Short mmCIF file of C-alpha atoms and ligand atoms in Angstrom, two decimals:
data_model
loop_
_atom_site.label_atom_id
_atom_site.label_comp_id
_atom_site.label_asym_id
_atom_site.label_seq_id
_atom_site.Cartn_x
_atom_site.Cartn_y
_atom_site.Cartn_z
CA MET A 1 -91.61 49.31 -9.78
CA THR A 2 -93.55 47.79 -12.50
CA LYS A 3 -92.17 44.25 -13.39
CA LYS A 4 -92.02 43.12 -17.00
CA ILE A 5 -93.13 39.53 -17.52
CA LEU A 6 -92.71 37.93 -20.87
CA LEU A 7 -95.22 35.12 -21.41
CA ILE A 8 -94.46 32.36 -23.90
CA GLU A 9 -97.32 30.08 -23.96
CA GLY A 10 -95.88 27.80 -26.65
CA ASP A 11 -97.61 24.48 -27.81
CA GLY A 12 -100.08 22.00 -26.71
CA ILE A 13 -101.61 22.73 -23.30
CA GLY A 14 -99.18 25.68 -22.99
CA PRO A 15 -101.73 28.35 -23.79
CA GLU A 16 -104.37 26.76 -21.46
CA VAL A 17 -102.18 26.63 -18.40
CA VAL A 18 -100.36 30.11 -19.00
CA GLY A 19 -103.94 31.44 -19.28
CA GLN A 20 -104.65 30.63 -15.61
CA ALA A 21 -101.41 32.18 -14.52
CA LYS A 22 -102.43 35.24 -16.47
CA LYS A 23 -105.45 35.68 -14.34
CA ILE A 24 -103.32 35.66 -11.10
CA ILE A 25 -100.97 38.45 -12.60
CA GLN A 26 -103.94 40.50 -13.48
CA PHE A 27 -105.49 39.83 -9.87
CA PHE A 28 -102.28 41.34 -8.37
CA ASN A 29 -102.21 44.15 -10.85
CA GLU A 30 -105.70 45.13 -9.91
CA ASN A 31 -105.83 44.40 -6.22
CA THR A 32 -102.40 45.19 -4.84
CA ASP A 33 -99.45 47.53 -5.00
CA LYS A 34 -97.52 45.02 -7.16
CA LYS A 35 -97.60 45.97 -10.73
CA PHE A 36 -96.88 43.91 -13.81
CA GLU A 37 -96.57 44.52 -17.31
CA THR A 38 -96.81 41.51 -19.71
CA GLU A 39 -95.89 40.92 -23.30
CA ASN A 40 -96.34 37.86 -25.49
CA ALA A 41 -93.65 36.15 -27.55
CA LEU A 42 -93.43 32.92 -29.70
CA LEU A 43 -91.19 29.89 -29.20
CA GLY A 44 -91.43 26.25 -30.32
CA GLY A 45 -93.78 24.61 -32.75
CA ILE A 46 -96.07 27.60 -32.94
CA ALA A 47 -93.13 29.90 -33.78
CA TYR A 48 -91.95 27.55 -36.59
CA ASP A 49 -95.53 27.62 -37.99
CA LYS A 50 -95.91 31.38 -37.71
CA VAL A 51 -92.31 32.67 -38.55
CA GLY A 52 -90.40 29.69 -39.79
CA THR A 53 -88.12 29.06 -36.84
CA PRO A 54 -88.75 27.52 -33.37
CA PHE A 55 -86.39 30.15 -31.96
CA PRO A 56 -87.16 33.59 -33.29
CA LYS A 57 -84.70 36.57 -32.75
CA GLU A 58 -87.58 38.83 -31.40
CA THR A 59 -88.24 36.39 -28.72
CA VAL A 60 -84.71 36.51 -27.48
CA GLU A 61 -84.75 40.42 -27.56
CA LEU A 62 -88.07 40.49 -25.72
CA ALA A 63 -86.69 37.94 -23.28
CA LYS A 64 -83.56 40.08 -22.56
CA GLN A 65 -85.68 43.15 -21.92
CA SER A 66 -88.04 41.42 -19.44
CA ASP A 67 -87.50 41.00 -15.76
CA ALA A 68 -88.71 37.28 -16.00
CA ILE A 69 -90.07 34.95 -18.34
CA LEU A 70 -93.09 32.50 -17.86
CA LEU A 71 -93.20 29.55 -20.37
CA GLY A 72 -95.92 27.03 -20.91
CA ALA A 73 -94.48 24.20 -22.93
CA VAL A 74 -93.34 23.46 -26.50
CA GLY A 75 -93.27 20.34 -28.68
CA GLY A 76 -95.79 18.02 -30.34
CA LEU A 77 -96.21 15.24 -32.80
CA LYS A 78 -96.84 17.63 -35.62
CA TRP A 79 -93.25 18.87 -35.67
CA GLU A 80 -91.34 15.71 -34.76
CA SER A 81 -90.44 14.73 -38.34
CA LEU A 82 -88.96 18.36 -38.99
CA PRO A 83 -85.00 18.62 -39.25
CA TYR A 84 -83.39 18.80 -36.01
CA LYS A 85 -82.84 22.46 -36.26
CA ASP A 86 -86.50 23.25 -36.81
CA ARG A 87 -87.95 21.17 -34.02
CA PRO A 88 -89.72 22.92 -31.11
CA GLU A 89 -87.26 21.77 -28.43
CA ARG A 90 -84.51 23.77 -30.25
CA GLY A 91 -86.17 26.90 -29.28
CA LEU A 92 -86.43 25.96 -25.56
CA LEU A 93 -82.74 24.65 -25.62
CA GLY A 94 -81.78 27.84 -27.55
CA ILE A 95 -83.41 30.31 -25.17
CA ARG A 96 -81.71 28.60 -22.18
CA LYS A 97 -78.41 28.83 -23.87
CA GLU A 98 -78.83 32.29 -25.15
CA LEU A 99 -79.57 33.67 -21.69
CA GLU A 100 -77.20 31.32 -20.01
CA LEU A 101 -79.82 29.74 -17.77
CA PHE A 102 -77.52 27.54 -16.27
CA ALA A 103 -79.35 26.55 -12.98
CA ASN A 104 -82.56 24.77 -13.15
CA LEU A 105 -84.39 24.62 -9.79
CA ARG A 106 -86.90 21.81 -9.53
CA PRO A 107 -88.69 21.55 -6.25
CA ALA A 108 -90.63 18.31 -5.55
CA LYS A 109 -92.93 19.04 -2.83
CA VAL A 110 -95.81 16.89 -1.62
CA PHE A 111 -98.87 18.80 -0.56
CA SER A 112 -100.44 16.82 2.40
CA ALA A 113 -103.92 16.56 0.67
CA LEU A 114 -102.09 14.97 -2.28
CA ALA A 115 -99.98 12.40 -0.27
CA ASP A 116 -102.49 9.59 -1.65
CA ALA A 117 -102.02 10.61 -5.20
CA SER A 118 -98.62 9.20 -5.34
CA THR A 119 -98.13 5.65 -6.36
CA LEU A 120 -95.74 5.30 -3.32
CA LYS A 121 -97.00 4.70 0.12
CA ARG A 122 -98.21 7.82 2.10
CA GLU A 123 -95.40 7.37 4.75
CA VAL A 124 -92.71 7.49 2.14
CA VAL A 125 -93.86 10.69 0.43
CA GLU A 126 -95.92 12.58 3.21
CA ASN A 127 -94.18 16.12 3.86
CA LEU A 128 -91.51 15.30 1.22
CA ASP A 129 -89.68 18.50 0.22
CA ILE A 130 -86.61 18.18 -1.85
CA MET A 131 -84.96 20.51 -4.40
CA ILE A 132 -83.23 19.16 -7.47
CA VAL A 133 -80.69 21.53 -8.97
CA ARG A 134 -79.88 20.49 -12.47
CA GLU A 135 -77.26 22.09 -14.63
CA LEU A 136 -78.72 23.19 -17.84
CA THR A 137 -76.23 24.44 -20.33
CA GLY A 138 -73.64 21.67 -20.70
CA ASP A 139 -73.38 17.88 -20.95
CA LEU A 140 -74.72 15.57 -23.72
CA TYR A 141 -77.24 18.11 -24.77
CA PHE A 142 -74.68 20.65 -26.03
CA GLY A 143 -71.32 18.82 -26.26
CA GLU A 144 -69.33 18.57 -29.43
CA PRO A 145 -68.71 16.41 -31.60
CA ARG A 146 -72.36 15.26 -32.17
CA SER A 147 -73.61 13.55 -35.25
CA VAL A 148 -75.35 10.62 -36.88
CA THR A 149 -73.27 9.43 -39.79
CA THR A 150 -73.35 6.63 -42.12
CA LEU A 151 -70.23 4.31 -41.84
CA PRO A 152 -68.48 2.71 -45.00
CA ASP A 153 -70.20 -0.71 -44.14
CA GLY A 154 -73.68 1.05 -44.30
CA SER A 155 -74.40 1.01 -40.69
CA ARG A 156 -75.20 4.21 -38.82
CA GLN A 157 -73.32 5.74 -35.90
CA GLY A 158 -74.65 8.23 -33.50
CA ILE A 159 -72.17 10.27 -31.36
CA ASN A 160 -73.02 12.70 -28.49
CA THR A 161 -70.48 14.03 -26.03
CA MET A 162 -70.70 14.60 -22.25
CA THR A 163 -68.61 17.60 -21.51
CA TYR A 164 -68.18 20.01 -18.51
CA ASN A 165 -65.53 22.42 -17.53
CA SER A 166 -64.62 22.93 -14.02
CA LYS A 167 -65.95 26.49 -14.01
CA GLU A 168 -69.42 25.22 -15.13
CA VAL A 169 -69.25 22.76 -12.23
CA GLU A 170 -68.23 25.50 -9.75
CA ARG A 171 -71.13 27.85 -10.48
CA ILE A 172 -73.88 25.26 -10.32
CA ALA A 173 -72.28 23.84 -7.20
CA ARG A 174 -72.48 27.18 -5.53
CA VAL A 175 -76.14 27.66 -6.38
CA SER A 176 -76.74 24.27 -4.83
CA PHE A 177 -74.88 25.10 -1.78
CA ASP A 178 -76.60 28.35 -1.36
CA LEU A 179 -79.92 26.78 -1.60
CA ALA A 180 -78.92 24.11 0.89
CA LYS A 181 -77.77 26.60 3.37
CA ILE A 182 -81.14 28.29 3.50
CA ARG A 183 -82.91 24.88 3.58
CA GLY A 184 -81.84 21.63 5.47
CA LYS A 185 -78.14 22.10 5.08
CA LYS A 186 -77.66 18.83 3.24
CA LEU A 187 -76.49 18.51 -0.35
CA CYS A 188 -76.08 15.33 -2.26
CA SER A 189 -74.23 15.56 -5.63
CA ILE A 190 -75.01 12.98 -8.29
CA ASP A 191 -72.51 11.43 -10.52
CA LYS A 192 -71.20 8.28 -12.37
CA ALA A 193 -67.62 8.88 -11.12
CA ASN A 194 -66.82 5.23 -11.21
CA VAL A 195 -67.11 4.94 -15.10
CA ILE A 196 -67.40 8.52 -16.55
CA GLU A 197 -64.32 10.69 -16.28
CA THR A 198 -66.32 14.00 -16.72
CA THR A 199 -68.28 13.16 -13.67
CA GLU A 200 -65.16 12.18 -11.61
CA MET A 201 -64.00 15.69 -12.28
CA TRP A 202 -67.50 16.86 -11.15
CA ARG A 203 -67.01 15.17 -7.92
CA GLU A 204 -63.61 16.66 -7.34
CA VAL A 205 -64.73 20.18 -7.93
CA VAL A 206 -67.93 19.92 -5.82
CA THR A 207 -65.94 18.45 -2.96
CA GLU A 208 -63.34 21.26 -3.17
CA ILE A 209 -66.09 23.98 -3.23
CA GLY A 210 -67.88 22.36 -0.25
CA GLN A 211 -64.68 22.12 1.73
CA LYS A 212 -63.48 25.71 1.07
CA GLU A 213 -66.68 27.73 0.98
CA TYR A 214 -69.45 25.80 2.58
CA PRO A 215 -68.23 23.87 5.57
CA ASP A 216 -71.63 24.15 7.27
CA VAL A 217 -73.41 22.08 4.51
CA ALA A 218 -73.18 18.25 4.72
CA LEU A 219 -72.01 17.13 1.39
CA SER A 220 -72.44 13.58 0.14
CA HIS A 221 -72.14 11.95 -3.33
CA MET A 222 -74.14 9.28 -4.93
CA TYR A 223 -73.97 7.27 -8.25
CA VAL A 224 -76.89 8.24 -10.47
CA ASP A 225 -78.13 4.62 -10.60
CA ASN A 226 -78.23 4.47 -6.91
CA ALA A 227 -79.72 7.88 -6.69
CA SER A 228 -82.81 6.69 -8.89
CA MET A 229 -83.25 3.92 -6.54
CA GLN A 230 -83.16 5.90 -3.45
CA LEU A 231 -85.51 8.41 -4.78
CA VAL A 232 -88.33 5.88 -4.76
CA ARG A 233 -87.06 3.83 -1.70
CA ASN A 234 -86.48 6.71 0.72
CA PRO A 235 -86.91 10.05 -0.92
CA LYS A 236 -87.01 11.96 2.41
CA GLN A 237 -83.33 11.15 3.02
CA PHE A 238 -82.57 13.98 0.33
CA ASP A 239 -82.76 17.94 0.79
CA VAL A 240 -80.98 19.38 -2.20
CA MET A 241 -79.68 17.16 -5.02
CA LEU A 242 -77.13 18.46 -7.44
CA THR A 243 -77.01 16.94 -10.92
CA GLY A 244 -75.60 17.51 -14.48
CA ASN A 245 -78.07 18.15 -17.34
CA MET A 246 -78.62 14.55 -18.35
CA PHE A 247 -78.91 12.75 -14.99
CA GLY A 248 -81.03 15.74 -13.75
CA ASP A 249 -83.35 15.34 -16.68
CA ILE A 250 -84.25 11.87 -15.75
CA LEU A 251 -84.14 12.03 -11.77
CA SER A 252 -86.39 15.10 -11.75
CA ASP A 253 -88.99 13.30 -13.55
CA THR A 254 -88.73 10.35 -11.26
CA ALA A 255 -88.96 12.94 -8.28
CA SER A 256 -92.10 14.39 -10.06
CA MET A 257 -93.93 11.13 -9.74
CA LEU A 258 -93.45 10.94 -6.01
CA THR A 259 -95.76 14.13 -5.98
CA GLY A 260 -98.41 12.22 -7.99
CA SER A 261 -98.42 14.35 -11.13
CA LEU A 262 -96.38 16.12 -13.52
CA GLY A 263 -99.03 18.69 -13.52
CA MET A 264 -98.04 19.75 -9.98
CA LEU A 265 -94.38 20.82 -10.52
CA PRO A 266 -92.98 24.12 -11.12
CA SER A 267 -89.47 24.97 -11.95
CA ALA A 268 -87.16 27.86 -12.29
CA SER A 269 -84.06 28.32 -14.58
CA LEU A 270 -81.75 31.02 -13.44
CA GLY A 271 -78.72 32.84 -15.10
CA ALA A 272 -75.76 34.46 -13.45
CA LYS A 273 -76.20 37.62 -11.64
CA GLN A 274 -74.97 40.48 -13.80
CA PRO A 275 -72.83 43.42 -12.42
CA ASN A 276 -76.04 45.62 -12.69
CA GLY A 277 -77.94 43.15 -10.50
CA LYS A 278 -80.08 41.76 -13.31
CA GLN A 279 -80.53 37.96 -13.57
CA PHE A 280 -82.23 36.45 -16.50
CA ALA A 281 -84.82 33.87 -15.22
CA LEU A 282 -87.29 31.55 -16.85
CA TYR A 283 -90.11 29.87 -15.00
CA GLU A 284 -91.97 26.91 -16.36
CA PRO A 285 -93.80 23.86 -15.41
CA ILE A 286 -91.65 20.67 -15.74
CA HIS A 287 -94.24 18.88 -17.91
CA GLY A 288 -94.40 19.07 -21.61
CA SER A 289 -96.97 20.14 -24.00
CA ALA A 290 -99.24 17.08 -23.40
CA PRO A 291 -100.57 16.82 -26.87
CA ASP A 292 -102.87 13.92 -25.77
CA ILE A 293 -104.86 16.40 -23.74
CA ALA A 294 -104.26 19.66 -25.43
CA GLY A 295 -107.44 21.76 -26.23
CA LYS A 296 -109.64 19.88 -23.93
CA ASP A 297 -109.45 22.20 -20.97
CA ILE A 298 -108.49 19.43 -18.66
CA ALA A 299 -104.75 20.12 -18.01
CA ASN A 300 -103.66 20.90 -14.54
CA PRO A 301 -102.59 24.48 -14.32
CA ILE A 302 -100.91 24.17 -10.87
CA ALA A 303 -97.43 23.57 -11.89
CA THR A 304 -97.58 26.84 -13.98
CA ILE A 305 -99.34 28.79 -11.22
CA LEU A 306 -96.48 27.57 -8.76
CA SER A 307 -93.96 28.59 -11.42
CA LEU A 308 -95.35 32.02 -11.19
CA ALA A 309 -95.12 31.86 -7.39
CA MET A 310 -91.28 30.97 -7.83
CA MET A 311 -91.03 33.94 -10.08
CA PHE A 312 -92.45 36.20 -7.41
CA ARG A 313 -90.09 34.75 -4.77
CA TYR A 314 -86.67 34.40 -6.74
CA SER A 315 -86.94 37.14 -9.32
CA PHE A 316 -88.98 39.79 -7.69
CA GLY A 317 -88.36 39.24 -3.84
CA TYR A 318 -92.20 39.08 -3.46
CA ALA A 319 -92.09 36.27 -0.84
CA ALA A 320 -95.26 37.10 0.93
CA GLU A 321 -97.14 37.19 -2.49
CA ALA A 322 -95.61 33.89 -3.36
CA ASP A 323 -96.50 32.44 0.01
CA LYS A 324 -100.25 33.54 -0.71
CA ILE A 325 -100.27 31.88 -4.15
CA GLU A 326 -98.94 28.65 -2.64
CA ALA A 327 -101.34 29.02 0.24
CA ALA A 328 -104.28 29.30 -2.26
CA VAL A 329 -103.27 26.17 -4.19
CA GLU A 330 -103.05 24.13 -0.83
CA LYS A 331 -106.41 25.35 0.25
CA VAL A 332 -108.05 24.33 -3.14
CA LEU A 333 -106.46 20.93 -2.86
CA GLU A 334 -107.62 20.53 0.88
CA LYS A 335 -111.09 21.17 -0.41
CA ASN A 336 -110.61 18.16 -2.77
CA ILE A 337 -111.00 20.29 -5.84
CA ARG A 338 -109.08 18.45 -8.55
CA THR A 339 -108.33 18.30 -12.19
CA ALA A 340 -108.51 14.73 -13.70
CA ASP A 341 -104.69 13.97 -13.29
CA ILE A 342 -104.82 14.18 -9.54
CA ALA A 343 -108.53 13.33 -8.87
CA ILE A 344 -109.72 10.58 -6.60
CA ALA A 345 -113.11 9.11 -6.52
CA SER A 346 -114.45 11.61 -3.96
CA SER A 347 -113.00 14.72 -5.69
CA THR A 348 -114.85 17.51 -7.26
CA ARG A 349 -113.42 17.33 -10.70
CA VAL A 350 -112.71 20.60 -12.49
CA SER A 351 -111.48 21.79 -15.79
CA CYS A 352 -108.22 23.77 -16.23
CA THR A 353 -110.16 26.92 -16.19
CA GLN A 354 -112.14 26.16 -13.19
CA MET A 355 -108.97 25.18 -11.26
CA GLY A 356 -107.45 28.50 -12.22
CA GLU A 357 -110.66 30.20 -10.95
CA ALA A 358 -110.84 28.15 -7.70
CA ILE A 359 -107.22 29.18 -6.94
CA LEU A 360 -108.15 32.81 -7.66
CA GLU A 361 -111.16 32.67 -5.33
CA GLU A 362 -108.84 31.51 -2.46
CA LEU A 363 -106.29 34.15 -3.38
CA LYS A 364 -108.99 36.87 -3.12
CA LYS A 365 -109.95 35.64 0.40
CA SER A 366 -106.24 36.14 1.57
CA LEU A 367 -106.11 39.87 1.07
P1 NAD B 1 -95.68 15.47 -21.27
O1 NAD B 1 -95.13 16.03 -20.00
O2 NAD B 1 -96.25 16.52 -22.18
O3 NAD B 1 -96.84 14.52 -21.03
C1 NAD B 1 -96.66 13.23 -20.29
C2 NAD B 1 -98.06 12.81 -19.60
O4 NAD B 1 -98.40 13.59 -18.61
C3 NAD B 1 -99.08 12.96 -20.72
O5 NAD B 1 -100.07 11.90 -20.51
C4 NAD B 1 -99.83 14.18 -20.32
O6 NAD B 1 -101.13 14.25 -20.67
C5 NAD B 1 -99.59 14.30 -18.76
N1 NAD B 1 -99.49 15.64 -18.46
C6 NAD B 1 -98.48 16.53 -18.58
N2 NAD B 1 -98.77 17.77 -18.15
C7 NAD B 1 -100.05 17.69 -17.61
C8 NAD B 1 -100.90 18.64 -16.90
N3 NAD B 1 -100.41 19.78 -16.72
N4 NAD B 1 -102.01 18.21 -16.46
C9 NAD B 1 -102.46 16.89 -16.67
N5 NAD B 1 -101.68 15.98 -17.33
C10 NAD B 1 -100.49 16.42 -17.74
O7 NAD B 1 -94.50 14.64 -21.90
P2 NAD B 1 -94.42 13.85 -23.23
O8 NAD B 1 -95.82 13.32 -23.69
O9 NAD B 1 -93.29 13.01 -23.37
O10 NAD B 1 -94.05 15.03 -24.35
C11 NAD B 1 -94.98 15.62 -25.14
C12 NAD B 1 -94.31 16.72 -25.89
O11 NAD B 1 -93.83 17.87 -25.05
C13 NAD B 1 -93.21 16.46 -26.71
O12 NAD B 1 -93.10 17.03 -27.88
C14 NAD B 1 -91.88 16.79 -25.79
O13 NAD B 1 -90.88 16.93 -26.44
C15 NAD B 1 -92.61 18.04 -25.16
N6 NAD B 1 -91.81 18.37 -23.95
C16 NAD B 1 -91.68 19.76 -23.66
C17 NAD B 1 -91.07 20.10 -22.42
C18 NAD B 1 -91.03 21.52 -22.26
O14 NAD B 1 -91.50 22.46 -23.00
N7 NAD B 1 -90.24 21.93 -21.25
C19 NAD B 1 -90.81 19.23 -21.48
C20 NAD B 1 -91.05 17.85 -21.91
C21 NAD B 1 -91.60 17.46 -22.92
#
């Protein structure tokens, strides 16, 4: 059956990195029995420029009709002084909310060839393979009340609210336990239960789900400040880490640096399975729109290509094809072909386009 992929290139380096993933989709279309139909949609700054909103209704409609979405990135200096509702990030947060994409899967895997690209010692990161599961629809990002107001004395006050209900915690906990079950059977839930009541409830709910439904998964809990330290001290102690929206935002970027570059890391954001079996899913690199290198054809497209591999694996059940994409990436890295962000002195330095082509070449050999 033909799968419908919605492509949202977005801003900055978005079109450049999604452009390389498109070549891979086209390759499977032309050379295998896996068939894909692609459509393009606007989101973020470019959507604001073209249609006056960072979050067009048409994009939501197209997203709902698709089997999965591949997004580049949104944002950039140009839109930073706009009112909050018009900023590119509202588009991204909006689509996550609209499709109820509550589970963000962020693998941090160190390819052997890149173990020296990390700022940490090789022995600390070599063969690292952790999965951070970040809740995406609650927490400080969406909690009410939220405001910045001017007080009677003329000073300004900002308010954001950390909120979760137990049902939201239960569903993200189950996603994490399910992943832990098929990985190393270890789950570490992150909170700040010593000082933030919301996260005390989080800890209680996760513990209860673990005891009742997943007795075979070893559950531990860690305060977020300790977790940030442990991630750089001894990251291999972790298998699956479960976090709320705010803590996950920060910890997953820390985890990303263990791997050497933001340009290497894919992610998936999954919704709930509906009764008809459909599950909304958005795949995107974890990096932003990198305005500093946009338009120069030097961005690393690997995170986006690996996001496509995750789409194949989780949305379409094409595990063999996902394996092939990942193996092609690994082969290219073993040949020391690198974009600037991961290059070492001896590397063959390539552009974004050339990296896409090198991966495609390896993929061709695998058929
Ligand atoms: P960023 O991830 O865009 O860039 C951080 C640094 O990493 C930059 O030096 C950049 O050049 C580099 N980098 C990022 N991706 C790279 C790649 N594929 N190849 C090589 N180098 C890469 O983060 P930022 O600079 O904090 O944010 C820039 C804009 O992106 C902001 O407007 C921000 O709001 C937005 N943003 C969007 C998303 C998203 O769309 N999911 C995520 C984070 C930030």
